[in-house]
mmCIF file of C-alpha atoms (C1' of nucleotides) and ligand atoms in Angstrom:
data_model
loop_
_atom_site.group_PDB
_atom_site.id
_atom_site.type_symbol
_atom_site.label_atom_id
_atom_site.label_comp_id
_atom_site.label_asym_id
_atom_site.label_seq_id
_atom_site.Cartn_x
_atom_site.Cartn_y
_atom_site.Cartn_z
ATOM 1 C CA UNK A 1 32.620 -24.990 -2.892
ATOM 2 C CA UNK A 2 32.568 -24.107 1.056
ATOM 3 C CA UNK A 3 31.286 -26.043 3.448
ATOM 4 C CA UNK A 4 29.352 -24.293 5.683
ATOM 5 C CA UNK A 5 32.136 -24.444 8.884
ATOM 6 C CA UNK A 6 34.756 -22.742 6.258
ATOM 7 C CA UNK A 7 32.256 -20.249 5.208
ATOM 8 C CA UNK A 8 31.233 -18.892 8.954
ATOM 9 C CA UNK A 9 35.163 -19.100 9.651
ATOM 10 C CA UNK A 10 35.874 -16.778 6.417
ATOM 11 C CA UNK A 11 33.150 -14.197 8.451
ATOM 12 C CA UNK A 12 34.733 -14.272 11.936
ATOM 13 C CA UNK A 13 32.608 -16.501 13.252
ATOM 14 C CA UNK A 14 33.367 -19.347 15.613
ATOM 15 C CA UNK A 15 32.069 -22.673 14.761
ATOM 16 C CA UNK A 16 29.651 -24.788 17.129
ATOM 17 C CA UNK A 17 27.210 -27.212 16.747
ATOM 18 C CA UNK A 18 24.294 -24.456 17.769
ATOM 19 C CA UNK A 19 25.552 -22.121 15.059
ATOM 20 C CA UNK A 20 25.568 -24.823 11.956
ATOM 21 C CA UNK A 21 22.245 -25.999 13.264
ATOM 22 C CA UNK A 22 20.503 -22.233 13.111
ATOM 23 C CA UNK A 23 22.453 -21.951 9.962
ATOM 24 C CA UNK A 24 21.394 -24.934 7.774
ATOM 25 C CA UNK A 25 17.966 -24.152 9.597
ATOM 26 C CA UNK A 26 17.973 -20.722 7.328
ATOM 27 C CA UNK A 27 19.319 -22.129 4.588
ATOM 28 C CA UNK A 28 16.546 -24.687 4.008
ATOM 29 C CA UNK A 29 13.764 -22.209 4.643
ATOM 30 C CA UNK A 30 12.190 -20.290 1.751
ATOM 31 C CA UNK A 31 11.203 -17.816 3.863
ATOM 32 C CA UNK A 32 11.962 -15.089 6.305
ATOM 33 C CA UNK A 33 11.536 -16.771 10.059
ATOM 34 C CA UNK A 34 10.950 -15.693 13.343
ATOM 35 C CA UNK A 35 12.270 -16.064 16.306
ATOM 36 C CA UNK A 36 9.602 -18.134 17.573
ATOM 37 C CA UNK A 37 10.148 -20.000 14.386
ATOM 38 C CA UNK A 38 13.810 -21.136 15.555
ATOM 39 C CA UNK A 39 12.635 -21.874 19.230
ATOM 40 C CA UNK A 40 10.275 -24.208 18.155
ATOM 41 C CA UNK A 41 12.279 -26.109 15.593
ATOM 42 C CA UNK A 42 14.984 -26.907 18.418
ATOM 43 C CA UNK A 43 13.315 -27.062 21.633
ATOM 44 C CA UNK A 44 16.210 -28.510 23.531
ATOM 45 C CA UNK A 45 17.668 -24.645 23.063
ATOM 46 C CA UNK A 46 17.865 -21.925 24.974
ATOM 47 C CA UNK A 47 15.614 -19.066 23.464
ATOM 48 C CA UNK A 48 19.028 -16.600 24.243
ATOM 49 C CA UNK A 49 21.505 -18.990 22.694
ATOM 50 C CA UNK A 50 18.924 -18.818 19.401
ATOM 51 C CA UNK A 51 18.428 -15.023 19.883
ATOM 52 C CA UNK A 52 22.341 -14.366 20.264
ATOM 53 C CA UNK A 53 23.020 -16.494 17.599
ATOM 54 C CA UNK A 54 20.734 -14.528 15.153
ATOM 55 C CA UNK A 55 22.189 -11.338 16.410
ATOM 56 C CA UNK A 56 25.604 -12.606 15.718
ATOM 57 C CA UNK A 57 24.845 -13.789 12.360
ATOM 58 C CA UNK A 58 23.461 -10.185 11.424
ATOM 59 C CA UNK A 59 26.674 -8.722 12.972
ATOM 60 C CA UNK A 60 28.458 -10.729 10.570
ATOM 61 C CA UNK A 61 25.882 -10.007 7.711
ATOM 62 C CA UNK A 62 24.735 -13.302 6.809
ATOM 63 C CA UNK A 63 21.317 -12.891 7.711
ATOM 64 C CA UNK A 64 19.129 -9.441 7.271
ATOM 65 C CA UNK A 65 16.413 -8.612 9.987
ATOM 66 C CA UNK A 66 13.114 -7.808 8.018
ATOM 67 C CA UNK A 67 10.466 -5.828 9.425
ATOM 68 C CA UNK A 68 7.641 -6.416 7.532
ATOM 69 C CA UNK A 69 5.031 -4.928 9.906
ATOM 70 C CA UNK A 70 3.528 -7.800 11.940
ATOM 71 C CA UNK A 71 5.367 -6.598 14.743
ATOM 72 C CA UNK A 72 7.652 -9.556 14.928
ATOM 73 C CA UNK A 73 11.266 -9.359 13.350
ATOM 74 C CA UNK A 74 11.945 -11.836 11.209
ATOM 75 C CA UNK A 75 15.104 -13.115 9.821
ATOM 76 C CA UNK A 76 16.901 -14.451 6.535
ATOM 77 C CA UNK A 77 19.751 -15.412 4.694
ATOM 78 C CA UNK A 78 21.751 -13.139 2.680
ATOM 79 C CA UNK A 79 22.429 -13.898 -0.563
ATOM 80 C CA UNK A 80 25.962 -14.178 -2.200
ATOM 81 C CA UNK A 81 27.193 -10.721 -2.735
ATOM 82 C CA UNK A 82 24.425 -9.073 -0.694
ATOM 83 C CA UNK A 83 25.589 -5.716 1.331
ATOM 84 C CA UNK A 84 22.276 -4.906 3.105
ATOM 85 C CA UNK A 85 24.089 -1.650 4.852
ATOM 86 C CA UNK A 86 23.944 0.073 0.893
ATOM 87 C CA UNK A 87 21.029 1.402 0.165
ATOM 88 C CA UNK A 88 20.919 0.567 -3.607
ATOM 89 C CA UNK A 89 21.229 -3.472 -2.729
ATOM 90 C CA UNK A 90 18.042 -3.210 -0.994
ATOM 91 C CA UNK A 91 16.054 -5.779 -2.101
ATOM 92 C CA UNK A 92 12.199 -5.826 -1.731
ATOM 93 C CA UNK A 93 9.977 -8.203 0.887
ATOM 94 C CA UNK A 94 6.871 -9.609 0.206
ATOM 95 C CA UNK A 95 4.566 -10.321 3.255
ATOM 96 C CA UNK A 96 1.567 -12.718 2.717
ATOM 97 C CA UNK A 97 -1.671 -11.970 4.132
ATOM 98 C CA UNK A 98 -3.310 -15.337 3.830
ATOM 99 C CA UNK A 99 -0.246 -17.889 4.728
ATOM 100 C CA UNK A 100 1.488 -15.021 6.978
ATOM 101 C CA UNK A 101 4.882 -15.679 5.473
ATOM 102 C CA UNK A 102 7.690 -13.428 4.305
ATOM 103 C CA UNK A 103 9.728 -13.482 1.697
ATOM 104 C CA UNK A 104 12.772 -12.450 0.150
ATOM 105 C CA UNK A 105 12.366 -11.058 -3.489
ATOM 106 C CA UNK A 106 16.016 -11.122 -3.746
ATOM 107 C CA UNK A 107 15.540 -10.449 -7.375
ATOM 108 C CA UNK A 108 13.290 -7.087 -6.888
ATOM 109 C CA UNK A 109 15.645 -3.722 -6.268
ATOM 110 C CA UNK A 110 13.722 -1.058 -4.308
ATOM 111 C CA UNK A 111 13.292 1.524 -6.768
ATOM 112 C CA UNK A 112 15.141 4.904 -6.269
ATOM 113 C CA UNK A 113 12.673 7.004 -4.098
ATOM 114 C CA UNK A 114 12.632 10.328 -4.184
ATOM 115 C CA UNK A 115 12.416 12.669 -1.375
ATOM 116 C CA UNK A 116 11.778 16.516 -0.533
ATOM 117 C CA UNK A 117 14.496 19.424 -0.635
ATOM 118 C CA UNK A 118 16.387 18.625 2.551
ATOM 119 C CA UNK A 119 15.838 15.626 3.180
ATOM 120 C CA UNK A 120 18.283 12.622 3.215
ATOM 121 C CA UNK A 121 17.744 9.652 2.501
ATOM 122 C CA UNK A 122 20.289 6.963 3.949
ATOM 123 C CA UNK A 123 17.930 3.870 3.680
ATOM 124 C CA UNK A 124 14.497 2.696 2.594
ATOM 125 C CA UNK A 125 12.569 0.168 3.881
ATOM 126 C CA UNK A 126 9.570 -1.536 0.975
ATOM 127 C CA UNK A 127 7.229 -4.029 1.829
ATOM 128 C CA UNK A 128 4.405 -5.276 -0.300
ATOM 129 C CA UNK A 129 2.036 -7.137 0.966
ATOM 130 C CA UNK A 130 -0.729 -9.230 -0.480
ATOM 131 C CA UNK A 131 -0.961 -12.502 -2.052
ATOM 132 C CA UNK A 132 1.857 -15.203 -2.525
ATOM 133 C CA UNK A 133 1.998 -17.252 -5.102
ATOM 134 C CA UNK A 134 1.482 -20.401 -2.960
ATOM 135 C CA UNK A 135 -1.697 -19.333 -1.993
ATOM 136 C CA UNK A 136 -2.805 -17.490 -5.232
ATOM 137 C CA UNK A 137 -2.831 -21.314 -6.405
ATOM 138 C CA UNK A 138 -0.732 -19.828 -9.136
ATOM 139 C CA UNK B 1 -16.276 24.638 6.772
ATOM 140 C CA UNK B 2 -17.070 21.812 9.085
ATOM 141 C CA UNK B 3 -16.475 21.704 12.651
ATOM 142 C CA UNK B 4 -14.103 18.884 14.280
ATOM 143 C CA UNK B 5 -17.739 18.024 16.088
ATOM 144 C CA UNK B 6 -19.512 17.756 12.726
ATOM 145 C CA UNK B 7 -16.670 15.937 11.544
ATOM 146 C CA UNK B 8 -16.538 13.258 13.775
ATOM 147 C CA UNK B 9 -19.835 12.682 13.691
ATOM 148 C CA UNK B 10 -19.859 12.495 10.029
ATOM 149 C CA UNK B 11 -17.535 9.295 10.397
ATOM 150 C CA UNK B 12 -20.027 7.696 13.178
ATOM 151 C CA UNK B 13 -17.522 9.029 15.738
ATOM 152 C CA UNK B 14 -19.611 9.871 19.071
ATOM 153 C CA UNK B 15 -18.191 13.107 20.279
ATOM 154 C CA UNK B 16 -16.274 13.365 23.550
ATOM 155 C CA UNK B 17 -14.480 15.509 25.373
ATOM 156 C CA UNK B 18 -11.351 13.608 25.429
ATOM 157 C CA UNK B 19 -12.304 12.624 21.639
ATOM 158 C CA UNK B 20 -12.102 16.521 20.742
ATOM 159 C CA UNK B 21 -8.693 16.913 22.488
ATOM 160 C CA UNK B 22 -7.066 13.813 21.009
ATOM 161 C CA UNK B 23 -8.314 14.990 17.287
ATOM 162 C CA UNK B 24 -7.043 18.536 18.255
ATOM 163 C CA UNK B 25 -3.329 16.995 19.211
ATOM 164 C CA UNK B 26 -3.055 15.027 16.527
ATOM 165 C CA UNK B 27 -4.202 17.741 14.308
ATOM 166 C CA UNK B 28 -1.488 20.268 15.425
ATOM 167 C CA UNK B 29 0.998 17.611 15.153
ATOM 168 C CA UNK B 30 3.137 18.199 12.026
ATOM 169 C CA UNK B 31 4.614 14.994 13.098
ATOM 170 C CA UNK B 32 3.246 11.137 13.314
ATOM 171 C CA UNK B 33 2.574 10.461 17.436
ATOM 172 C CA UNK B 34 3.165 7.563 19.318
ATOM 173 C CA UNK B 35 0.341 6.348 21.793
ATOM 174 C CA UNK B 36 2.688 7.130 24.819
ATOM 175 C CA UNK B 37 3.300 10.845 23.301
ATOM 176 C CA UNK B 38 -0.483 10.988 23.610
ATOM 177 C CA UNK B 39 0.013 9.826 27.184
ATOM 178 C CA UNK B 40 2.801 12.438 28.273
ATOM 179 C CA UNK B 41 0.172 15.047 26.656
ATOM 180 C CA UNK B 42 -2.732 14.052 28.750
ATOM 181 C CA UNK B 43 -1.633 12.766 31.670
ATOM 182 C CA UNK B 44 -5.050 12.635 33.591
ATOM 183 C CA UNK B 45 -5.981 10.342 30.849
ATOM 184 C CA UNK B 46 -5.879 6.452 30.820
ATOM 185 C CA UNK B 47 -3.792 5.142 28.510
ATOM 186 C CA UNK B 48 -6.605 3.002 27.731
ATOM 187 C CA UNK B 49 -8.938 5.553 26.803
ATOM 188 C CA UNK B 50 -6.366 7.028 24.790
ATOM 189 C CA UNK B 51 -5.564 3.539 23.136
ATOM 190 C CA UNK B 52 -9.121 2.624 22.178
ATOM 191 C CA UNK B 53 -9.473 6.160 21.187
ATOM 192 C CA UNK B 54 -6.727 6.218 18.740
ATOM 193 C CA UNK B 55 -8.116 2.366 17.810
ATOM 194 C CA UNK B 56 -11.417 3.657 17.015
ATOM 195 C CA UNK B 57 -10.185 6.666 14.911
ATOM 196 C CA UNK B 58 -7.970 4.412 13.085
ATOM 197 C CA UNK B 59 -11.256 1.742 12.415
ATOM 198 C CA UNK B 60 -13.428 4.876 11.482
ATOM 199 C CA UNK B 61 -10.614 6.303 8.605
ATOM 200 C CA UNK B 62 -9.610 9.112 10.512
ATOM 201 C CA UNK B 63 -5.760 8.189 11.629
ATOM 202 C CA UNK B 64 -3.546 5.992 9.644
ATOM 203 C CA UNK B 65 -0.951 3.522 11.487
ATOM 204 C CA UNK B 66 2.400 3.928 11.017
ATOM 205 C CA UNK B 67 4.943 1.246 11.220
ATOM 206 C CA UNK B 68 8.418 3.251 10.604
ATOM 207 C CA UNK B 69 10.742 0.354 11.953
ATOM 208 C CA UNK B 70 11.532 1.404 15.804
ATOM 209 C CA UNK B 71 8.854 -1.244 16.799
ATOM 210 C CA UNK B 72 6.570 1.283 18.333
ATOM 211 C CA UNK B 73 3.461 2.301 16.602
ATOM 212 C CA UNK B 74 2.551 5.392 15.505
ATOM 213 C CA UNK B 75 -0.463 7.321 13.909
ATOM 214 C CA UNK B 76 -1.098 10.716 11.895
ATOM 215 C CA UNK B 77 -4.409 11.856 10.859
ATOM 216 C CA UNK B 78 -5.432 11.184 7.364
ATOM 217 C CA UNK B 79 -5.260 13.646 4.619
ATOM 218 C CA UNK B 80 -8.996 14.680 3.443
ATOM 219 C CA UNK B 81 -9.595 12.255 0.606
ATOM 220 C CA UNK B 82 -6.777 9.690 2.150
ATOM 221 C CA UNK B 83 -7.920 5.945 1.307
ATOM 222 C CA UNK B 84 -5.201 4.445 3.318
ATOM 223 C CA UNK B 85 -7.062 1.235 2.109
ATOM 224 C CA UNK B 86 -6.106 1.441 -1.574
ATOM 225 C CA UNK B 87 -2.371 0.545 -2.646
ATOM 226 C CA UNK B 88 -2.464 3.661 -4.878
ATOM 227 C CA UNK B 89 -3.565 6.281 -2.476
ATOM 228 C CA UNK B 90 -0.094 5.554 -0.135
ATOM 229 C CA UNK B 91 2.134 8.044 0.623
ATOM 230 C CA UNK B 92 5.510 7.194 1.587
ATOM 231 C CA UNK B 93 6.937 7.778 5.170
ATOM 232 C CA UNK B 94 9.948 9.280 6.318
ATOM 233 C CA UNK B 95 12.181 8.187 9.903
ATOM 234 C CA UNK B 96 14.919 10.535 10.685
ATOM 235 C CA UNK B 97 17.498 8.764 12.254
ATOM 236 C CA UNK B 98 18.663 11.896 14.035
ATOM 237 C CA UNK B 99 15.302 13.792 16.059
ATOM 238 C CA UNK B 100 13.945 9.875 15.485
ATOM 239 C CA UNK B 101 10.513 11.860 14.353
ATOM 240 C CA UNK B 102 8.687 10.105 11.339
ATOM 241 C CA UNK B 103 6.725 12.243 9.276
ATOM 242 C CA UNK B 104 4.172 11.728 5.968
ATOM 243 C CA UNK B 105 5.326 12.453 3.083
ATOM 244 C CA UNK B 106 1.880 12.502 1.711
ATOM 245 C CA UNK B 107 2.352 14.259 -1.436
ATOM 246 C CA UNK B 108 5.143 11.316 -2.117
ATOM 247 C CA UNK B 109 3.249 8.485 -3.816
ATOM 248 C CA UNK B 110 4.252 5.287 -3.322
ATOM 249 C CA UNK B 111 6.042 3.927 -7.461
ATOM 250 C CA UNK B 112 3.672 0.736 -8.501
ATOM 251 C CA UNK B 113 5.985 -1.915 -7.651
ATOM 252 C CA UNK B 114 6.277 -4.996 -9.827
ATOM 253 C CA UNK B 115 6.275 -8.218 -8.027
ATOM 254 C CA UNK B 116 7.048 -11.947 -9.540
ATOM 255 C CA UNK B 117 3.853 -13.754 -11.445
ATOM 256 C CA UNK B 118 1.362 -15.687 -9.106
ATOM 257 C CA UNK B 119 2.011 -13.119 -6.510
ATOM 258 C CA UNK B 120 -0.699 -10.170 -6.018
ATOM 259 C CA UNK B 121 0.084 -6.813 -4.163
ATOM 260 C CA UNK B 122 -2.703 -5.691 -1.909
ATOM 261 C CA UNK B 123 -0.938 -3.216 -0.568
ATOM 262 C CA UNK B 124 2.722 -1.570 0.148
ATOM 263 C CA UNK B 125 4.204 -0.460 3.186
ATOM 264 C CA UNK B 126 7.239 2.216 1.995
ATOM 265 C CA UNK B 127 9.477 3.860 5.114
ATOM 266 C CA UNK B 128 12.074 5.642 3.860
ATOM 267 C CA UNK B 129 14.967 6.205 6.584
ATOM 268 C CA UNK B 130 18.049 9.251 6.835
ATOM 269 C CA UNK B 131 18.206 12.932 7.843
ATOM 270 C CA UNK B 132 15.031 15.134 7.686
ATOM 271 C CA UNK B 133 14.857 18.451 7.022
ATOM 272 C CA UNK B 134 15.217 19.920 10.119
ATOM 273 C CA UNK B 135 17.815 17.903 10.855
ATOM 274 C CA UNK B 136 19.833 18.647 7.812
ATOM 275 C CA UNK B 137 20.075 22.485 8.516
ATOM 276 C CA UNK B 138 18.121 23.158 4.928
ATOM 277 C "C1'" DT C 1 49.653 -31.492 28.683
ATOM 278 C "C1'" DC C 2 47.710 -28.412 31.661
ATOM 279 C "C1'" DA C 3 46.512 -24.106 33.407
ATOM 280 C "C1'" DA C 4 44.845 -19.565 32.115
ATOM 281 C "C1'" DT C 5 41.841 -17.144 29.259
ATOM 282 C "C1'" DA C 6 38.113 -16.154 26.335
ATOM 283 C "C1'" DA C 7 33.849 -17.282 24.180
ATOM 284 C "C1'" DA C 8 29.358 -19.622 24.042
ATOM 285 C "C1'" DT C 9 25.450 -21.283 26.395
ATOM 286 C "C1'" DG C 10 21.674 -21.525 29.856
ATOM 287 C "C1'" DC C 11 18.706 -19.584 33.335
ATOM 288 C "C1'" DA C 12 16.389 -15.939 35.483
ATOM 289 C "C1'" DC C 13 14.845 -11.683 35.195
ATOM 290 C "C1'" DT C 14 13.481 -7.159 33.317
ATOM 291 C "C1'" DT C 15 11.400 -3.842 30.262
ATOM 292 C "C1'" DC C 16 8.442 -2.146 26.957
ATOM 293 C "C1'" DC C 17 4.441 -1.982 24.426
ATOM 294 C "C1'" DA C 18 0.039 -3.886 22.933
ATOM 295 C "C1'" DT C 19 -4.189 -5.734 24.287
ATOM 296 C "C1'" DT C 20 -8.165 -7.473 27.074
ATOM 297 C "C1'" DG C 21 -11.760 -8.258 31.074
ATOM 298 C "C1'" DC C 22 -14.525 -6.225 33.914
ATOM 299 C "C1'" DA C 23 -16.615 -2.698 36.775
ATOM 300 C "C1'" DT C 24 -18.346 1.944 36.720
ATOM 301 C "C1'" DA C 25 -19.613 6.421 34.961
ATOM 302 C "C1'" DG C 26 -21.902 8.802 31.508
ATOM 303 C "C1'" DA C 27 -24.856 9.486 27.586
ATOM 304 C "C1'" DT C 28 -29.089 8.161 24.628
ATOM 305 C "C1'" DA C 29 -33.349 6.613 23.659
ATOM 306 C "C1'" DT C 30 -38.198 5.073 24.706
ATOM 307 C "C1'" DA D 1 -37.585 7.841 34.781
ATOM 308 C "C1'" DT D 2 -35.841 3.739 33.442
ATOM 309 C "C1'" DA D 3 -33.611 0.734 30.526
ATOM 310 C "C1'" DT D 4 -29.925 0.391 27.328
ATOM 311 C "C1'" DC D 5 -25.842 1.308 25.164
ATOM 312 C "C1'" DT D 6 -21.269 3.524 25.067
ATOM 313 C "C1'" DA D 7 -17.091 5.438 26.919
ATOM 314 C "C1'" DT D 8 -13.855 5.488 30.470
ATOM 315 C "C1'" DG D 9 -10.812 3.752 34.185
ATOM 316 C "C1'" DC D 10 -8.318 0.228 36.602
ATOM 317 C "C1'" DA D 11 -6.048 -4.032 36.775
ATOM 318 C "C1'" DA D 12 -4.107 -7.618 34.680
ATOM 319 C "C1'" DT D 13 -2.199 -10.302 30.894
ATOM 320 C "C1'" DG D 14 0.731 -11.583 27.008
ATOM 321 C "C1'" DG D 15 4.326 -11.360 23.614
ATOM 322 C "C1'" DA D 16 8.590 -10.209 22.221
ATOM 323 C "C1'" DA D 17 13.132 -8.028 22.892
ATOM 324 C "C1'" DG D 18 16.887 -7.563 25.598
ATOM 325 C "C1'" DT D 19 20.337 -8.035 29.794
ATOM 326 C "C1'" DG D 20 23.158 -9.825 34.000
ATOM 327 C "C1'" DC D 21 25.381 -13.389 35.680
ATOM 328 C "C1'" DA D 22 26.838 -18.131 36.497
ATOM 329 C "C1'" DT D 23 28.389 -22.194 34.116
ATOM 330 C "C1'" DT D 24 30.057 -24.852 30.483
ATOM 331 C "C1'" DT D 25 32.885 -25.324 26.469
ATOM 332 C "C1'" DA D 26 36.536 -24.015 23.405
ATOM 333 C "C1'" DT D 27 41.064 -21.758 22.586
ATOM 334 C "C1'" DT D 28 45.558 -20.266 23.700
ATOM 335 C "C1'" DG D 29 50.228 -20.546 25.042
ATOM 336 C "C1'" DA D 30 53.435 -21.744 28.615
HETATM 337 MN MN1 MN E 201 15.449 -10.189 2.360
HETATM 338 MN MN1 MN E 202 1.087 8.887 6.678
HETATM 339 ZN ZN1 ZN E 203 0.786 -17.173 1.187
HETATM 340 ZN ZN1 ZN E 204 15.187 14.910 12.201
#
DNA sequence: TCAATAAATGCACTTCCATTGCATAGATAT
DNA sequence: ATATCTATGCAATGGAAGTGCATTTATTGA
C-alpha cells in the first residue's frame, strides 16, 4: 500500500503540497474534470500552477486528457495498469447530456474498428453520449 | 436531378450568392473544412457570414460538425439520406496525424456500443486517429 | 551549513477560435 | 412603394489554452 508521496516519487515526480492537493482532488472525483473545475476548488492557486500540474501529471501518465466534445479538455485518473499511449487499452467515455459530466467507463474496451485499405490506424478516440445513470434515476 | 438552388431551398435554405459558393466548396471538398479554410477560400468574405452560414447549414441538415480532437471545428456536407441525428446513421471519422486532414468514413458505421445499466446512449462520437491513405503511399 | 543550482509557482500577457450585438444592405411581400 | 424580414459586415467580447519571465522554494554538493 503506497501512499500517495511514494507513488508520484515511483513516476518521477517531485512532491509538493500543490501536487498532492490536485492529486487527492482527482482521486475523490468520479468524474472527468476540467480545468475550470480545479481553479475553482482551490482558489488561492494560480490557474498555471493547476494547468502545469495537470500537464505534468499526463507527462507522467497518471491522468488521461479526454476530449469528449464540449470543447473543454477534461481530465482523469488513470487506473492501475492503464497505458493510454496503446491503442487496445483504450477505454470508452461517457459524456452526459443532462448533468454535463464525463466519465470514465474504465471497464468498456473500444471495440476494434476497422478501417479502409490504406489506412492506419494508430489510435481511436469513442465517446458516447447520452444519459447517465445518475440522472436516468436508475 | 436537382439543382444546388432547388436543393437549398428544399431544406428552407434562402439562396445566396455566397450560400451557392460555400455549398459548392464544401461540395468539392473530399475532405472535412475548417471555418478558417472557408476564410482563406473567400477572402472578400466575413468570417461572420461564413460562420452563420456554415451555422445555418449545419441547423438545416445539410453539414455535419466534426469534432476530430485538434480543438478546431470542422464540417463536411451530409451524405443524401445522412441523419446525423440518429446514433445508428454515424459514420466514423478519420484524423491523419501526418497531412492533419480528417475525412468521413461514411460507409464505416459506427459498432452499437454497450454501455453499463442505468446509462442510455443518445448518441456516439467515434474519431479514429493514424496514417490515411494518402499518407501511407497505398 | 551554506552557497550554487534546479525546479515549482505566480503574474502578466498572448493567441486562437467561437460567438454575439448592432448597424446596414438587400430581398420579399402586401 | 413601403413596410418587413433576412443576410451581411464590422466591431467587440469571451473562454480556454498556452508562454515568457521573475520570484520563491526545494535540492544538491562542496
Ligand atoms: Mn478515461
Ligand atoms: Mn462525417
Ligand atoms: Zn448525468
Ligand atoms: Zn494524411
Amino acid at each position: 500500500m503506497k501512499t500517495i508521496e511514494q507513488f508520484l516519487e515511483s513516476k518521477n515526480i517531485r512532491v509538493t503540497a500543490m501536487r498532492l492537493l490536485i492529486y487527492k482532488f482527482l482521486a475523490e472525483k468520479q468524474v472527468a474534470v476540467t480545468l475550470s473545475d480545479i481553479e475553482n476548488a482551490f482558489e488561492k492557486a494560480d490557474r498555471t500552477t493547476l494547468y502545469r500540474t495537470i500537464k505534468t501529471f499526463e507527462e507522467k501518465a497518471i491522468v488521461h486528457q479526454i476530449d469528449d466534445g464540449t470543447g473543454i479538455n477534461k481530465y482523469a485518473l488513470c487506473e492501475k495498469g492503464c497505458n493510454c499511449e496503446i491503442e487496445t487499452d483504450l477505454h470508452l467515455h461517457f459524456h452526459c447530456n443532462n448533468c454535463n459530466e464525463t466519465i470514465c467507463l474504465t471497464e468498456h474496451k473500444i471495440p476494434q474498428i476497422k478501417v479502409p485499405d490504406g489506412f492506419v490506424s494508430e489510435n481511436v478516440n469513442l465517446v458516447v453520449k447520452g444519459i447517465c445513470d445518475k440522472c436516468s434515476g436508475q
